PDB file of C-alpha atoms in Angstrom:
ATOM      1  CA  MET U   1       0.085  -0.023   0.019  1.00 85.00           C
ATOM      2  CA  TYR U   2       1.199   3.527  -0.637  1.00 90.00           C
ATOM      3  CA  HIS U   3      -0.070   6.826   0.821  1.00 98.00           C
ATOM      4  CA  VAL U   4      -0.683   9.844  -1.093  1.00 98.00           C
ATOM      5  CA  VAL U   5      -1.406  13.335   0.079  1.00 98.00           C
ATOM      6  CA  ILE U   6      -3.349  15.589  -2.251  1.00 97.00           C
ATOM      7  CA  GLY U   7      -3.360  19.321  -1.665  1.00 96.00           C
ATOM      8  CA  ILE U   8      -6.849  20.697  -2.354  1.00 95.00           C
ATOM      9  CA  ASP U   9      -7.621  24.345  -3.236  1.00 91.00           C
ATOM     10  CA  ASP U  10     -11.109  25.832  -3.974  1.00 88.00           C
ATOM     11  CA  GLU U  11     -10.859  24.949  -7.684  1.00 87.00           C
ATOM     12  CA  GLU U  12     -12.788  21.722  -8.616  1.00 90.00           C
ATOM     13  CA  THR U  13     -10.774  21.259 -11.822  1.00 90.00           C
ATOM     14  CA  HIS U  14      -7.677  21.179  -9.853  1.00 89.00           C
ATOM     15  CA  SER U  15      -9.004  18.536  -7.350  1.00 93.00           C
ATOM     16  CA  HIS U  16     -10.446  16.449 -10.350  1.00 94.00           C
ATOM     17  CA  ARG U  17      -7.152  16.307 -12.112  1.00 94.00           C
ATOM     18  CA  CYS U  18      -5.248  15.365  -8.697  1.00 96.00           C
ATOM     19  CA  VAL U  19      -7.657  12.537  -8.044  1.00 97.00           C
ATOM     20  CA  GLU U  20      -7.433  11.198 -11.667  1.00 96.00           C
ATOM     21  CA  ALA U  21      -3.748  11.112 -11.238  1.00 96.00           C
ATOM     22  CA  VAL U  22      -4.066   9.031  -8.016  1.00 97.00           C
ATOM     23  CA  VAL U  23      -6.480   6.784  -9.809  1.00 97.00           C
ATOM     24  CA  ASN U  24      -4.210   6.285 -12.624  1.00 96.00           C
ATOM     25  CA  LEU U  25      -1.339   5.334 -10.499  1.00 96.00           C
ATOM     26  CA  PRO U  26      -0.177   1.746 -10.779  1.00 95.00           C
ATOM     27  CA  GLY U  27      -1.917  -0.823  -8.306  1.00 94.00           C
ATOM     28  CA  ASP U  28      -5.350  -1.576  -7.320  1.00 96.00           C
ATOM     29  CA  PRO U  29      -7.605   0.937  -5.351  1.00 96.00           C
ATOM     30  CA  ASP U  30      -7.167  -1.017  -2.207  1.00 95.00           C
ATOM     31  CA  GLU U  31      -3.352  -0.482  -2.481  1.00 96.00           C
ATOM     32  CA  LYS U  32      -3.833   3.244  -2.288  1.00 97.00           C
ATOM     33  CA  LYS U  33      -4.533   5.470   0.741  1.00 97.00           C
ATOM     34  CA  VAL U  34      -5.117   9.211   0.302  1.00 98.00           C
ATOM     35  CA  THR U  35      -5.143  12.186   2.729  1.00 98.00           C
ATOM     36  CA  LEU U  36      -6.730  15.163   1.269  1.00 98.00           C
ATOM     37  CA  ILE U  37      -5.569  18.545   2.677  1.00 97.00           C
ATOM     38  CA  HIS U  38      -7.189  21.778   2.510  1.00 95.00           C
ATOM     39  CA  SER U  39      -5.766  24.988   4.065  1.00 93.00           C
ATOM     40  CA  PHE U  40      -7.995  27.852   4.949  1.00 90.00           C
ATOM     41  CA  ILE U  41      -6.315  31.320   4.302  1.00 81.00           C
ATOM     42  CA  ASP U  42      -9.400  33.108   5.517  1.00 75.00           C
ATOM     43  CA  ASN U  43     -12.347  31.215   7.230  1.00 70.00           C
ATOM     44  CA  PRO U  44     -14.605  33.739   8.895  1.00 59.00           C
ATOM     45  CA  SER U  45     -17.645  31.418   8.816  1.00 68.00           C
ATOM     46  CA  GLY U  46     -15.712  28.646  10.619  1.00 72.00           C
ATOM     47  CA  ALA U  47     -16.277  25.986   7.938  1.00 76.00           C
ATOM     48  CA  SER U  48     -14.688  22.715   7.922  1.00 88.00           C
ATOM     49  CA  ALA U  49     -12.682  21.304   5.102  1.00 89.00           C
ATOM     50  CA  THR U  50     -15.589  18.742   4.417  1.00 89.00           C
ATOM     51  CA  GLN U  51     -17.688  21.731   3.707  1.00 88.00           C
ATOM     52  CA  VAL U  52     -15.551  22.864   0.836  1.00 91.00           C
ATOM     53  CA  HIS U  53     -17.150  21.737  -2.454  1.00 92.00           C
ATOM     54  CA  SER U  54     -13.799  20.761  -4.145  1.00 95.00           C
ATOM     55  CA  VAL U  55     -12.894  18.578  -1.042  1.00 95.00           C
ATOM     56  CA  ARG U  56     -16.306  16.868  -1.143  1.00 96.00           C
ATOM     57  CA  GLU U  57     -15.855  16.344  -4.883  1.00 96.00           C
ATOM     58  CA  ALA U  58     -12.529  14.910  -4.556  1.00 97.00           C
ATOM     59  CA  GLY U  59     -13.769  12.514  -1.687  1.00 97.00           C
ATOM     60  CA  GLU U  60     -16.743  11.419  -3.781  1.00 97.00           C
ATOM     61  CA  MET U  61     -14.410  10.730  -6.883  1.00 97.00           C
ATOM     62  CA  LEU U  62     -12.044   8.632  -4.567  1.00 98.00           C
ATOM     63  CA  GLU U  63     -15.060   6.673  -3.058  1.00 97.00           C
ATOM     64  CA  GLU U  64     -16.278   6.046  -6.623  1.00 97.00           C
ATOM     65  CA  HIS U  65     -12.966   4.304  -7.350  1.00 97.00           C
ATOM     66  CA  GLY U  66     -12.801   2.479  -4.104  1.00 97.00           C
ATOM     67  CA  ILE U  67      -9.993   4.480  -2.723  1.00 98.00           C
ATOM     68  CA  GLU U  68      -9.751   4.940   0.959  1.00 97.00           C
ATOM     69  CA  TYR U  69      -9.189   8.511   2.103  1.00 98.00           C
ATOM     70  CA  THR U  70      -9.122  10.810   5.040  1.00 97.00           C
ATOM     71  CA  VAL U  71      -9.547  14.778   5.222  1.00 97.00           C
ATOM     72  CA  GLU U  72      -7.124  17.163   7.144  1.00 96.00           C
ATOM     73  CA  GLU U  73      -7.544  20.762   7.517  1.00 93.00           C
ATOM     74  CA  SER U  74      -5.277  23.577   8.624  1.00 92.00           C
ATOM     75  CA  SER U  75      -5.098  27.435   8.369  1.00 90.00           C
ATOM     76  CA  GLY U  76      -2.419  29.589   7.228  1.00 88.00           C
ATOM     77  CA  ASP U  77       0.201  28.818   4.427  1.00 92.00           C
ATOM     78  CA  PRO U  78      -1.222  26.036   2.211  1.00 94.00           C
ATOM     79  CA  ALA U  79       2.335  25.007   0.989  1.00 95.00           C
ATOM     80  CA  ASN U  80       3.529  24.534   4.546  1.00 95.00           C
ATOM     81  CA  ALA U  81       0.388  22.569   5.530  1.00 95.00           C
ATOM     82  CA  ILE U  82       0.724  20.232   2.634  1.00 97.00           C
ATOM     83  CA  VAL U  83       4.373  19.522   3.230  1.00 97.00           C
ATOM     84  CA  SER U  84       3.618  19.123   7.007  1.00 97.00           C
ATOM     85  CA  VAL U  85       0.926  16.586   6.344  1.00 97.00           C
ATOM     86  CA  GLY U  86       3.236  14.618   3.755  1.00 97.00           C
ATOM     87  CA  ASP U  87       5.751  14.414   6.510  1.00 97.00           C
ATOM     88  CA  GLU U  88       3.545  13.618   9.354  1.00 96.00           C
ATOM     89  CA  THR U  89       1.748  10.836   7.480  1.00 96.00           C
ATOM     90  CA  ASP U  90       4.982   9.650   5.782  1.00 97.00           C
ATOM     91  CA  ALA U  91       3.351  10.000   2.470  1.00 98.00           C
ATOM     92  CA  ASP U  92       5.061   8.302  -0.552  1.00 98.00           C
ATOM     93  CA  LEU U  93       3.664  11.122  -2.837  1.00 98.00           C
ATOM     94  CA  ILE U  94       2.387  14.521  -2.723  1.00 98.00           C
ATOM     95  CA  VAL U  95       0.065  15.570  -5.578  1.00 97.00           C
ATOM     96  CA  VAL U  96      -0.880  19.230  -6.202  1.00 94.00           C
ATOM     97  CA  GLY U  97      -2.696  21.021  -9.153  1.00 89.00           C
ATOM     98  CA  GLY U  98      -0.778  23.374 -11.155  1.00 78.00           C
ATOM     99  CA  ARG U  99      -2.063  26.617 -12.676  1.00 68.00           C
ATOM    100  CA  LYS U 100      -0.791  29.015 -15.335  1.00 62.00           C
ATOM    101  CA  ARG U 101       0.625  32.264 -14.023  1.00 59.00           C
ATOM    102  CA  SER U 102       2.903  34.751 -15.585  1.00 57.00           C
ATOM    103  CA  PRO U 103       6.410  35.223 -14.285  1.00 61.00           C
ATOM    104  CA  ALA U 104       5.235  38.534 -12.625  1.00 53.00           C
ATOM    105  CA  GLY U 105       2.348  36.854 -11.066  1.00 50.00           C
ATOM    106  CA  LYS U 106       4.393  34.214  -9.480  1.00 52.00           C
ATOM    107  CA  ALA U 107       7.020  36.790  -8.216  1.00 48.00           C
ATOM    108  CA  LEU U 108       4.275  39.004  -6.669  1.00 39.00           C
ATOM    109  CA  PHE U 109       2.005  36.338  -5.325  1.00 44.00           C
ATOM    110  CA  GLY U 110       4.176  33.280  -4.933  1.00 54.00           C
ATOM    111  CA  SER U 111       3.214  29.854  -5.946  1.00 83.00           C
ATOM    112  CA  VAL U 112       1.982  27.149  -3.659  1.00 88.00           C
ATOM    113  CA  THR U 113       3.062  24.494  -6.071  1.00 87.00           C
ATOM    114  CA  GLN U 114       6.482  25.924  -6.408  1.00 87.00           C
ATOM    115  CA  SER U 115       6.771  26.216  -2.582  1.00 90.00           C
ATOM    116  CA  VAL U 116       5.625  22.546  -2.056  1.00 93.00           C
ATOM    117  CA  ILE U 117       8.163  21.182  -4.677  1.00 91.00           C
ATOM    118  CA  LEU U 118      10.872  23.361  -3.081  1.00 90.00           C
ATOM    119  CA  GLY U 119      10.024  22.461   0.588  1.00 93.00           C
ATOM    120  CA  ALA U 120       9.018  18.745   0.258  1.00 95.00           C
ATOM    121  CA  THR U 121      11.348  15.950   1.198  1.00 95.00           C
ATOM    122  CA  ARG U 122       9.358  13.372  -0.706  1.00 96.00           C
ATOM    123  CA  PRO U 123       8.335  13.261  -4.438  1.00 97.00           C
ATOM    124  CA  VAL U 124       5.794  15.667  -5.580  1.00 96.00           C
ATOM    125  CA  MET U 125       3.461  15.223  -8.618  1.00 95.00           C
ATOM    126  CA  VAL U 126       2.107  18.456 -10.417  1.00 91.00           C
ATOM    127  CA  THR U 127      -1.096  17.814 -12.475  1.00 90.00           C
ATOM    128  CA  GLY U 128      -1.256  20.008 -15.601  1.00 74.00           C
ATOM    129  CA  VAL U 129      -3.748  22.595 -16.753  1.00 65.00           C
ATOM    130  CA  GLU U 130      -5.580  22.794 -19.906  1.00 58.00           C
ATOM    131  CA  ASP U 131      -4.821  25.490 -22.462  1.00 46.00           C
TER     132      ASP U 131
END
């Protein structure tokens, strides 16, 4: 069995691509375990991660494919949360969704994906974006 951590943001297309990547990994569904992590940057309503639509969708997709999963949540920097959950769970792989950004956009706002790649001590898979 191997364990995968998926960083889930608010974009459903990102969560779908990440789950599809895990589904397509070698092995049977019962050989895969997934931790979905959503980090709240701003959460004035006090919602839980399971109330976030993209997290629910990812969980439903994993269930449809017979893959066991759990949901974690945090607040603050998403990249740190994803890397921390990867370390805490001794994940074999971290999966995050990529997005197109201009070089100026990356410089001004940073990139969660880039920070995960640079901060992780385990393999990171980045799912692509459509043109």
